[in-house]
Coordinates of C-alpha atoms in Angstrom, one line a residue:
X1 CA 0.0 0.0 0.0
X2 CA 1.4 3.4 -1.1
X3 CA 2.4 5.7 1.7
X4 CA 0.0 8.6 2.1
X5 CA 1.0 12.1 1.4
X6 CA 1.6 14.4 4.4
X7 CA -0.4 17.3 5.6
X8 CA -0.2 19.4 8.8
X9 CA -3.9 19.8 9.4
X10 CA -7.2 18.3 8.1
X11 CA -10.6 19.9 8.6
X12 CA -12.9 16.9 8.0
X13 CA -16.6 16.9 7.1
X14 CA -17.0 20.6 6.4
X15 CA -19.3 22.3 4.0
X16 CA -16.7 24.2 2.0
X17 CA -17.4 27.3 -0.1
X18 CA -16.2 27.2 -3.7
X19 CA -15.8 30.9 -4.5
X20 CA -16.1 30.5 -8.2
X21 CA -19.3 28.4 -8.4
X22 CA -20.8 30.1 -5.3
X23 CA -21.6 26.6 -4.0
X24 CA -21.0 24.6 -0.8
X25 CA -19.5 21.1 -1.1
X26 CA -19.0 18.6 1.7
X27 CA -15.3 18.0 1.8
X28 CA -12.1 17.3 3.8
X29 CA -9.7 20.2 3.6
X30 CA -5.9 19.5 3.9
X31 CA -3.4 22.2 5.0
X32 CA 0.3 22.3 4.7
X33 CA 2.8 25.1 5.6
X34 CA -0.1 27.4 6.5
X35 CA -1.7 27.1 3.0
X36 CA -4.6 25.2 1.6
X37 CA -3.3 21.9 0.1
X38 CA -6.3 20.0 -1.2
X39 CA -10.1 20.3 -1.0
X40 CA -11.0 16.6 -1.1
X41 CA -14.7 16.6 -2.2
X42 CA -14.6 12.8 -2.6
X43 CA -13.4 12.5 1.0
X44 CA -11.0 9.8 -0.2
X45 CA -8.5 10.5 2.6
X46 CA -5.4 10.3 0.4
X47 CA -3.4 12.5 2.9
X48 CA -2.3 11.8 6.4
X49 CA -2.6 14.9 8.6
X50 CA -0.6 15.5 11.8
X51 CA -3.7 17.1 13.3
X52 CA -7.4 16.7 12.5
X53 CA -10.4 18.8 13.3
X54 CA -13.9 17.5 12.9
X55 CA -15.8 20.2 11.0
X56 CA -19.1 18.5 11.9
X57 CA -20.8 19.9 8.9
X58 CA -19.9 23.5 9.7
X59 CA -19.7 25.9 6.8
X60 CA -16.0 26.6 6.0
X61 CA -15.5 30.0 4.2
X62 CA -12.4 32.2 3.5
X63 CA -11.5 34.7 6.2
X64 CA -13.1 38.1 5.7
X65 CA -11.0 40.8 4.2
X66 CA -11.7 44.5 5.0
X67 CA -9.7 46.7 2.6
X68 CA -10.9 50.1 3.6
X69 CA -11.0 50.9 7.3
X70 CA -9.3 52.8 10.0
X71 CA -8.3 51.1 13.2
X72 CA -8.4 54.5 14.9
X73 CA -12.1 54.7 14.3
X74 CA -12.5 52.0 17.0
X75 CA -10.6 54.2 19.4
X76 CA -8.5 51.1 20.3
X77 CA -4.9 50.3 19.8
X78 CA -4.2 47.7 17.0
X79 CA -3.7 44.6 19.2
X80 CA -7.0 44.9 21.2
X81 CA -8.9 45.8 18.0
X82 CA -7.6 42.8 16.1
X83 CA -8.4 40.5 18.9
X84 CA -12.0 41.5 18.5
X85 CA -11.9 41.1 14.7
X86 CA -10.7 37.5 15.0
X87 CA -14.0 36.8 16.8
X88 CA -15.8 38.3 13.8
X89 CA -14.2 36.0 11.3
X90 CA -11.9 38.8 9.9
X91 CA -8.4 37.6 9.0
X92 CA -7.0 40.5 6.9
X93 CA -7.5 44.3 7.1
X94 CA -6.0 47.2 5.2
X95 CA -6.0 50.0 7.6
X96 CA -5.3 53.6 6.6
X97 CA -3.8 55.4 9.7
X98 CA -4.3 58.9 8.6
X99 CA -5.8 59.7 12.0
X100 CA -2.6 59.0 13.8
X101 CA -0.7 60.6 11.0
X102 CA -2.5 63.8 11.7
X103 CA -1.4 63.5 15.3
X104 CA 2.3 62.4 14.7
X105 CA 3.1 62.6 11.0
X106 CA 5.3 59.8 9.5
X107 CA 6.3 58.8 13.0
X108 CA 2.6 58.3 13.9
X109 CA 2.2 55.9 10.9
X110 CA 5.3 53.9 11.8
X111 CA 4.1 53.7 15.5
X112 CA 0.8 52.3 14.2
X113 CA 2.6 49.7 12.0
X114 CA 4.8 48.6 14.9
X115 CA 1.8 48.4 17.3
X116 CA 0.1 46.1 14.9
X117 CA 2.9 43.6 14.7
X118 CA 2.0 40.4 16.5
X119 CA -1.7 41.0 16.2
X120 CA -3.8 37.8 15.7
X121 CA -4.9 38.9 12.2
X122 CA -2.9 40.2 9.2
X123 CA -2.7 44.0 9.3
X124 CA -1.8 45.8 6.1
X125 CA -1.7 49.6 5.6
X126 CA -2.6 52.3 3.2
X127 CA -0.3 55.3 2.8
X128 CA -1.9 58.4 4.2
X129 CA -2.2 60.6 1.2
X130 CA -3.9 63.8 2.6
X131 CA -2.4 64.8 5.9
X132 CA -3.7 67.3 6.6
X133 CA -6.9 66.5 4.8
X134 CA -6.9 69.9 3.1
X135 CA -4.0 72.3 3.9
X136 CA -2.4 74.2 6.8
X137 CA -4.3 77.2 5.5
X138 CA -7.6 75.6 6.6
X139 CA -6.6 73.4 9.6
X140 CA -3.7 72.8 12.0
X141 CA -2.5 69.2 12.6
X142 CA 0.1 67.6 14.8
X143 CA 1.9 66.2 11.7
X144 CA 2.0 66.2 8.0
X145 CA 2.7 63.6 5.3
X146 CA 4.7 64.8 2.3
X147 CA 5.8 63.2 -0.9
X148 CA 9.1 61.9 0.6
X149 CA 7.1 60.3 3.5
X150 CA 4.8 58.6 1.0
X151 CA 7.8 57.3 -0.9
X152 CA 9.3 55.9 2.3
X153 CA 6.1 54.1 3.2
X154 CA 5.7 52.7 -0.3
X155 CA 8.7 50.5 0.3
X156 CA 7.4 49.0 3.4
X157 CA 6.1 45.4 2.9
X158 CA 3.2 46.0 5.2
X159 CA 1.8 48.7 2.9
X160 CA -0.8 47.6 0.4
X161 CA -2.1 50.7 -1.3
X162 CA -2.3 54.5 -1.3
X163 CA -4.9 55.5 1.2
X164 CA -8.0 57.6 0.3
X165 CA -7.2 60.8 -1.6
X166 CA -9.6 63.2 0.2
X167 CA -8.7 66.6 -1.3
X168 CA -10.7 65.5 -4.3
X169 CA -11.7 68.9 -5.6
X170 CA -8.2 70.3 -5.3
X171 CA -6.4 67.4 -7.0
X172 CA -8.5 67.6 -10.2
X173 CA -7.3 71.2 -10.8
X174 CA -3.9 72.6 -11.2
X175 CA -2.1 72.2 -7.9
X176 CA 1.1 71.6 -6.0
X177 CA -0.2 69.0 -3.6
X178 CA 2.2 66.5 -2.1
X179 CA -0.1 63.6 -3.2
X180 CA 0.0 64.9 -6.8
X181 CA 3.8 64.7 -6.8
X182 CA 3.7 61.2 -5.3
X183 CA 1.1 59.9 -7.8
X184 CA 3.2 61.1 -10.7
X185 CA 6.2 59.3 -9.4
X186 CA 4.3 56.2 -8.5
X187 CA 2.5 55.7 -11.8
X188 CA 5.8 56.2 -13.7
X189 CA 7.0 52.9 -12.4
X190 CA 4.0 51.1 -10.9
X191 CA 0.7 50.9 -12.9
X192 CA -1.2 48.5 -10.6
X193 CA -0.6 49.7 -7.1
X194 CA -4.1 50.5 -5.8
X195 CA -5.0 54.1 -5.1
X196 CA -8.1 54.6 -2.9
X197 CA -10.4 57.6 -3.5
X198 CA -12.7 59.7 -1.5
X199 CA -15.0 61.7 -3.7
X200 CA -18.6 62.3 -2.4
X201 CA -20.9 64.0 -4.9
X202 CA -18.2 64.2 -7.6
X203 CA -19.8 63.6 -11.0
X204 CA -19.4 64.3 -14.7
X205 CA -16.1 65.7 -16.0
X206 CA -14.9 66.2 -12.4
X207 CA -15.3 62.5 -11.7
X208 CA -13.5 61.7 -15.0
X209 CA -10.6 63.9 -14.1
X210 CA -10.3 62.1 -10.7
X211 CA -10.3 58.7 -12.4
X212 CA -7.8 60.0 -15.0
X213 CA -5.3 60.3 -12.2
X214 CA -5.5 56.6 -11.5
X215 CA -7.6 57.0 -8.4
X216 CA -9.9 54.1 -9.1
X217 CA -11.6 53.1 -5.9
X218 CA -14.3 54.9 -3.8
X219 CA -15.9 54.1 -0.5
X220 CA -17.9 57.2 0.3
X221 CA -21.7 57.6 0.8
X222 CA -23.5 57.8 -2.5
X223 CA -26.9 57.9 -4.1
X224 CA -27.7 55.2 -6.7
X225 CA -27.1 57.7 -9.5
X226 CA -23.6 58.5 -8.1
X227 CA -22.8 54.8 -7.8
X228 CA -23.9 54.1 -11.3
X229 CA -21.6 56.8 -12.6
X230 CA -18.7 55.2 -10.7
X231 CA -19.4 51.7 -12.0
X232 CA -19.7 53.2 -15.5
X233 CA -16.3 54.8 -15.1
X234 CA -14.6 51.6 -14.2
X235 CA -14.2 52.5 -10.5
X236 CA -14.1 49.8 -7.9
X237 CA -16.9 50.5 -5.4
X238 CA -16.5 49.8 -1.7
X239 CA -19.9 49.6 0.0
X240 CA -20.1 50.5 3.6
X241 CA -23.1 50.2 5.9
X242 CA -24.6 53.6 5.2
X243 CA -24.6 52.9 1.5
X244 CA -25.9 49.3 1.6
X245 CA -29.6 49.2 0.6
X246 CA -32.1 47.2 -1.5
X247 CA -31.8 49.8 -4.3
X248 CA -28.0 49.5 -4.4
X249 CA -28.1 45.7 -4.5
X250 CA -30.7 45.9 -7.3
X251 CA -28.3 48.1 -9.3
X252 CA -25.6 45.5 -8.8
X253 CA -27.8 42.5 -9.6
X254 CA -29.5 43.9 -12.7
X255 CA -26.2 44.9 -14.2
X256 CA -24.1 41.9 -13.0
X257 CA -21.6 44.1 -11.2
X258 CA -20.5 41.6 -8.6
X259 CA -16.9 41.6 -9.7
X260 CA -16.5 45.4 -9.3
X261 CA -17.4 45.9 -5.6
X262 CA -16.8 44.7 -2.1
X263 CA -18.0 45.4 1.4
X264 CA -15.9 47.6 3.7
X265 CA -16.5 49.0 7.2
X266 CA -14.6 52.3 7.0
X267 CA -15.4 53.4 10.5
X268 CA -16.7 51.2 13.3
X269 CA -17.1 52.5 16.9
X270 CA -15.9 50.4 19.8
X271 CA -19.4 49.9 21.3
X272 CA -20.9 48.8 17.9
X273 CA -17.9 46.6 17.3
X274 CA -18.6 44.8 20.6
X275 CA -22.3 44.7 20.2
X276 CA -22.8 44.1 16.4
X277 CA -19.5 43.0 15.0
X278 CA -17.4 44.2 12.1
X279 CA -17.4 43.1 8.4
X280 CA -19.5 40.1 9.5
X281 CA -22.3 42.6 10.3
X282 CA -22.3 43.8 6.7
X283 CA -22.4 40.3 5.4
X284 CA -25.5 39.6 7.6
X285 CA -27.1 42.9 6.5
X286 CA -26.5 42.1 2.8
X287 CA -28.1 38.6 3.3
X288 CA -31.0 40.1 5.1
X289 CA -31.5 42.5 2.1
X290 CA -31.7 39.5 -0.3
X291 CA -28.1 38.8 -1.4
X292 CA -27.3 35.1 -1.4
X293 CA -24.9 34.2 1.5
X294 CA -22.3 32.7 -0.8
X295 CA -22.3 35.9 -2.9
X296 CA -22.2 38.2 0.2
X297 CA -19.1 36.2 1.5
X298 CA -17.5 36.4 -2.0
X299 CA -17.7 40.2 -1.9
X300 CA -16.2 40.3 1.6
X301 CA -13.3 37.9 0.6
X302 CA -12.5 37.4 -3.0
X303 CA -13.1 40.8 -4.6
X304 CA -11.4 42.8 -1.9
X305 CA -8.4 40.5 -2.0
X306 CA -8.2 41.0 -5.8
X307 CA -8.6 44.8 -5.4
X308 CA -5.5 44.9 -3.1
X309 CA -3.5 42.4 -5.1
X310 CA -3.5 40.1 -2.2
X311 CA -3.8 37.1 -4.5
X312 CA -2.7 34.6 -2.0
X313 CA -6.0 34.7 -0.1
X314 CA -9.7 35.3 -0.5
X315 CA -10.6 31.7 -1.6
X316 CA -10.0 28.2 -0.4
X317 CA -7.8 27.0 -3.2
X318 CA -4.6 25.0 -3.3
X319 CA -1.6 27.3 -2.6
X320 CA -3.7 30.1 -1.0
X321 CA -3.3 31.0 2.7
X322 CA -5.2 28.9 5.1
X323 CA -7.2 31.8 6.4
X324 CA -10.7 30.5 7.0
X325 CA -13.7 30.6 9.3
X326 CA -16.0 27.8 10.5
X327 CA -19.6 28.9 10.8
X328 CA -22.4 27.2 12.7
X329 CA -25.0 29.3 10.8
X330 CA -24.5 30.6 7.3
X331 CA -27.1 33.4 7.0
X332 CA -26.3 34.7 10.4
X333 CA -22.6 34.3 9.9
X334 CA -22.2 32.8 13.4
X335 CA -18.4 32.2 13.9
X336 CA -17.3 28.9 15.6
X337 CA -13.6 29.4 14.9
X338 CA -11.2 31.6 13.0
X339 CA -7.9 30.4 11.5
X340 CA -5.0 32.4 10.1
X341 CA -2.4 30.5 8.2
X342 CA -3.9 27.2 9.5
X343 CA -3.6 28.2 13.1
X344 CA -6.6 28.8 15.3
X345 CA -6.8 32.4 16.5
X346 CA -10.3 32.3 17.9
X347 CA -12.5 29.5 19.1
X348 CA -15.9 30.2 20.5
X349 CA -16.0 29.5 24.2
X350 CA -12.2 29.5 24.6
X351 CA -10.0 32.1 26.2
X352 CA -9.3 35.0 23.8
X353 CA -5.9 35.9 22.4
X354 CA -4.7 38.7 24.7
X355 CA -2.5 41.6 23.4
X356 CA 1.0 41.1 24.6
X357 CA 1.8 44.8 24.9
X358 CA -0.8 47.3 25.9
X359 CA 1.7 50.2 26.1
X360 CA 2.5 49.9 22.4
X361 CA 3.3 53.5 21.7
X362 CA 6.2 55.7 22.7
X363 CA 6.0 58.2 25.6
X364 CA 5.0 61.4 23.7
X365 CA 1.8 59.8 22.5
X366 CA 0.6 59.5 26.1
X367 CA 0.9 63.3 26.7
X368 CA -0.1 64.9 23.4
X369 CA -2.8 67.4 24.5
X370 CA -0.8 70.7 24.9
X371 CA -3.5 72.9 26.4
X372 CA -4.0 74.5 29.8
X373 CA -7.3 74.5 31.6
X374 CA -9.8 76.9 30.1
X375 CA -12.1 79.5 31.8
X376 CA -15.7 80.4 30.9
X377 CA -14.3 83.7 29.5
X378 CA -12.8 81.7 26.6
X379 CA -16.4 81.2 25.3
X380 CA -17.5 84.8 25.4
X381 CA -18.3 85.6 21.8
X382 CA -17.2 89.1 20.6
X383 CA -19.6 90.7 18.2
X384 CA -18.8 93.2 15.4
X385 CA -21.4 95.6 16.9
X386 CA -21.9 96.9 20.5
X387 CA -25.7 96.6 20.6
X388 CA -28.4 95.2 18.4
X389 CA -28.3 91.9 16.5
X390 CA -26.0 89.9 14.3
X391 CA -26.6 87.2 11.6
X392 CA -24.4 84.2 12.1
X393 CA -23.6 81.0 10.1
X394 CA -24.5 77.7 11.8
X395 CA -23.7 74.1 11.0
X396 CA -26.9 72.1 10.7
X397 CA -26.5 68.5 11.7
X398 CA -28.9 66.1 10.0
X399 CA -29.7 62.5 11.0
X400 CA -28.9 59.9 8.3
X401 CA -25.7 61.6 7.1
X402 CA -22.4 63.0 8.3
X403 CA -22.9 65.8 5.7
X404 CA -24.0 69.1 7.1
X405 CA -25.7 72.2 5.8
X406 CA -25.3 75.9 6.4
X407 CA -28.1 77.9 8.1
X408 CA -28.3 81.6 9.0
X409 CA -29.6 82.8 12.3
X410 CA -30.1 86.1 14.0
X411 CA -28.7 86.6 17.6
X412 CA -28.9 89.5 20.0
X413 CA -25.8 91.5 21.1
X414 CA -25.3 93.3 24.4
X415 CA -22.3 95.3 25.3
X416 CA -20.3 93.8 22.4
X417 CA -21.0 90.2 23.2
X418 CA -23.2 87.8 21.3
X419 CA -26.0 86.5 23.6
X420 CA -25.9 82.9 22.4
X421 CA -26.9 81.1 25.7
X422 CA -30.6 80.3 25.6
X423 CA -30.8 81.0 21.8
X424 CA -31.4 77.4 20.8
X425 CA -28.0 77.3 19.1
X426 CA -24.9 75.5 20.5
X427 CA -21.6 77.4 20.6
X428 CA -19.0 75.2 18.9
X429 CA -15.3 75.7 19.3
X430 CA -12.1 74.0 18.0
X431 CA -9.0 74.6 20.1
X432 CA -5.6 73.9 18.5
X433 CA -4.1 71.3 20.9
X434 CA -0.6 70.6 19.5
X435 CA 1.0 73.7 21.0
X436 CA 1.7 75.2 17.6
X437 CA -0.3 78.5 17.5
X438 CA -3.0 78.4 20.2
X439 CA -5.7 79.0 17.6
X440 CA -9.4 78.7 18.2
X441 CA -12.2 78.6 15.7
X442 CA -15.8 79.6 16.6
X443 CA -19.1 78.5 15.1
X444 CA -22.6 77.5 16.0
X445 CA -24.5 74.2 15.7
X446 CA -28.1 73.4 15.2
X447 CA -30.4 70.6 13.9
X448 CA -30.2 67.0 15.1
X449 CA -27.3 67.7 17.6
X450 CA -27.6 67.9 21.4
X451 CA -29.8 70.6 22.9
X452 CA -28.5 70.8 26.4
X453 CA -25.2 70.4 28.2
X454 CA -21.9 70.1 26.3
X455 CA -19.9 67.5 24.4
X456 CA -16.1 67.7 23.9
X457 CA -13.6 65.5 22.3
X458 CA -10.1 65.2 20.9
X459 CA -11.4 62.5 18.5
X460 CA -12.2 65.1 15.9
X461 CA -11.5 64.1 12.3
X462 CA -9.0 64.5 10.8
X463 CA -7.1 67.2 12.6
X464 CA -7.9 65.8 16.1
X465 CA -7.8 69.2 17.7
X466 CA -10.2 69.7 20.7
X467 CA -13.7 70.1 19.5
X468 CA -16.5 71.1 21.9
X469 CA -20.1 72.3 21.5
X470 CA -22.4 73.4 24.3
X471 CA -25.5 75.2 25.4
X472 CA -23.7 77.1 28.2
X473 CA -20.2 78.4 28.8
X474 CA -20.2 76.6 32.1
X475 CA -20.8 73.2 30.5
X476 CA -18.4 73.9 27.7
X477 CA -15.7 74.7 30.3
X478 CA -16.4 71.5 32.3
X479 CA -16.3 69.2 29.2
X480 CA -13.2 70.9 27.6
X481 CA -11.2 70.8 30.8
X482 CA -12.0 67.1 31.4
X483 CA -10.7 66.2 28.0
X484 CA -7.5 68.1 28.8
X485 CA -7.1 66.4 32.1
X486 CA -7.6 63.0 30.5
X487 CA -5.0 63.8 27.9
X488 CA -7.6 63.0 25.3
X489 CA -11.1 61.6 25.3
X490 CA -14.8 61.9 24.6
X491 CA -16.8 63.7 27.3
X492 CA -20.4 64.8 28.0
X493 CA -21.3 67.3 30.7
X494 CA -24.4 69.1 32.1
X495 CA -24.9 71.6 34.9
X496 CA -21.1 71.6 35.3
X497 CA -20.9 67.9 36.0
X498 CA -19.4 65.1 33.9
X499 CA -22.1 62.7 32.7
X500 CA -20.0 60.2 30.8
X501 CA -16.4 59.9 29.5
X502 CA -14.1 57.7 27.5
X503 CA -10.4 58.3 28.1
X504 CA -8.3 58.3 24.9
X505 CA -4.9 58.7 26.3
X506 CA -2.9 57.4 23.3
X507 CA -2.4 60.3 20.9
X508 CA -5.7 61.8 22.1
X509 CA -7.6 59.3 19.9
X510 CA -7.0 55.7 21.2
X511 CA -7.4 53.7 24.3
X512 CA -5.1 50.9 25.3
X513 CA -7.9 49.1 27.1
X514 CA -9.6 45.9 25.9
X515 CA -12.6 46.1 23.5
X516 CA -15.2 45.3 26.1
X517 CA -14.0 48.2 28.4
X518 CA -13.7 50.7 25.5
X519 CA -17.1 49.7 24.1
X520 CA -18.8 50.0 27.4
X521 CA -17.4 53.5 28.1
X522 CA -18.3 54.7 24.6
X523 CA -21.8 53.2 25.0
X524 CA -22.2 55.4 28.0
X525 CA -21.0 58.5 26.1
X526 CA -23.4 57.7 23.2
X527 CA -26.3 57.3 25.7
X528 CA -25.4 60.6 27.3
X529 CA -25.4 62.4 24.0
X530 CA -28.8 60.9 23.2
X531 CA -30.1 62.0 26.6
X532 CA -28.8 65.5 25.9
X533 CA -30.9 65.6 22.7
X534 CA -28.6 64.3 20.0
X535 CA -30.8 62.6 17.3
X536 CA -28.5 60.8 14.8
X537 CA -27.9 57.2 13.8
X538 CA -24.3 57.7 14.8
X539 CA -23.9 60.7 17.1
X540 CA -20.2 59.8 17.8
X541 CA -19.2 60.1 14.1
X542 CA -21.6 62.9 13.4
X543 CA -20.0 65.0 16.1
X544 CA -16.5 63.8 15.4
X545 CA -16.7 64.9 11.7
X546 CA -17.8 68.5 12.4
X547 CA -14.1 69.3 12.0
X548 CA -13.7 67.4 8.7
X549 CA -13.3 70.1 5.9
X550 CA -13.5 67.6 3.1
X551 CA -17.0 66.4 3.9
X552 CA -19.8 68.8 2.7
X553 CA -20.9 71.4 3.4
X554 CA -20.0 73.7 6.3
X555 CA -17.4 72.5 8.9
X556 CA -15.3 74.1 11.7
X557 CA -11.6 73.9 12.3
X558 CA -9.2 75.9 14.5
X559 CA -8.9 78.4 11.6
X560 CA -12.7 79.0 11.6
X561 CA -15.7 78.0 9.5
X562 CA -14.9 76.2 6.3
X563 CA -17.1 76.2 3.1
X564 CA -16.1 72.7 1.9
X565 CA -17.0 73.0 -1.7
X566 CA -15.1 76.3 -2.1
X567 CA -12.3 75.1 0.2
X568 CA -12.4 78.6 1.8
X569 CA -12.7 80.0 5.3
X570 CA -15.9 82.0 5.6
X571 CA -16.8 84.5 8.3
X572 CA -19.0 83.5 11.2
X573 CA -20.9 86.8 11.0
X574 CA -22.8 87.3 7.8
X575 CA -23.6 90.9 8.4
X576 CA -24.8 93.1 11.3
X577 CA -28.0 95.2 11.8

């Protein structure tokens, strides 16, 4: 009798996904050297494995791959974040660390890369391409990423793509942007390296100019019409939760566009990560909207792997990495176990993989808020007239979107000060926190934001200066000073008292605590914001993007109010009476 061939591991009696036929076949799967060796659909047992696992009929699918996301959005350091992802069946991510790059520049990126080494899943990175997201004329950041920095990162084997190009209206016109310089150099020698885009509402010739530069992926929130234009232009579409709908899936199904999109998470808050999951949550949502489970998994494994040129994963084929998930329920994507390179990194009911080093960043990242305590006088608003009224611009928050609108309101003035307390508007401020210029931007907020108390945070995209908005100077002072004392955080206050807080002591944007702790604290902040009147599907992200001057339409930075479309600072006071 011939000696059997050797394998390291065999998963027996599993229902194995064939990514090409979108079918499940009962089979034994053999693994050698961390790679899939043979999917034995005849179960002829022609290999001898050193270790066997009884699949027990469980569904065996490739590990999920999220190619557009930001670890910093979870407010957790990489090790703790990735531990939670293993529980969700995610085995590969491509994270773009432009949040930490805004805090620490190139050093911030390399600190993130180092902090991710040894994580249970495979962490790849995108090169931050727009740090700051606009320019130092419109916002102050702790660090910047220039062309030379991008070139240095391009040579790192952990880097998979160019991260989202966010200054999308500037780059399609004559400019001297650092990303433009880098893209010219990149495309001169590398025509396939993926370049991620960020181009909400861009259409027509403007969209064509964007694509012409080789920026051929987009993940931002879109209407069906905008998505159609991107598919028509050959753009790879990355669908996140707020874009996923029956109408979008109908567009894809009716035009057989399955090969040209994938699911991504972009931003997942810690409490939602603990409660609902990660990329697995989008797979469940897509199935609930009518997409076949095998197809949903395909677009969370195979197409994202191909987009990022990670051709050694995304399917269970001979020679591909043995990154796979065993599911007890297919439609619900209930994870029994997750394997990376043939090694179990999560098993339901077993002790979790714990991060080896929670203090993963260097000392300066634990003392990065360079502000002294503020007084209520800081929030006294000087008016251009001594008495009468003024007309002011206000940022209108709207549920269902992180986009905002501009609204004009009239406020009374007494003795040269705007009487904003009791007006129904919130005073919003952004304090430069890196110790560079001590700048402060003033604005007002209205709409579906909170109505009482104050909210303050150093988790303010992408500059991560200290953002606060409140109904009284007393509450603003309490919330702002608590963030300063914590060396970063998310805080809610009312009547001068702190209602809820999450300490973000790493760069002012991350916690080094486990996912369960961070999620619980963030959940309390979210509940406090809701209790103060915030009415939004994601109040954390809604508030945290008030400082993002690349997302329409009116935003606030330490330099003042920003008209996003015009990329210009606009005055707070429209005119005076």
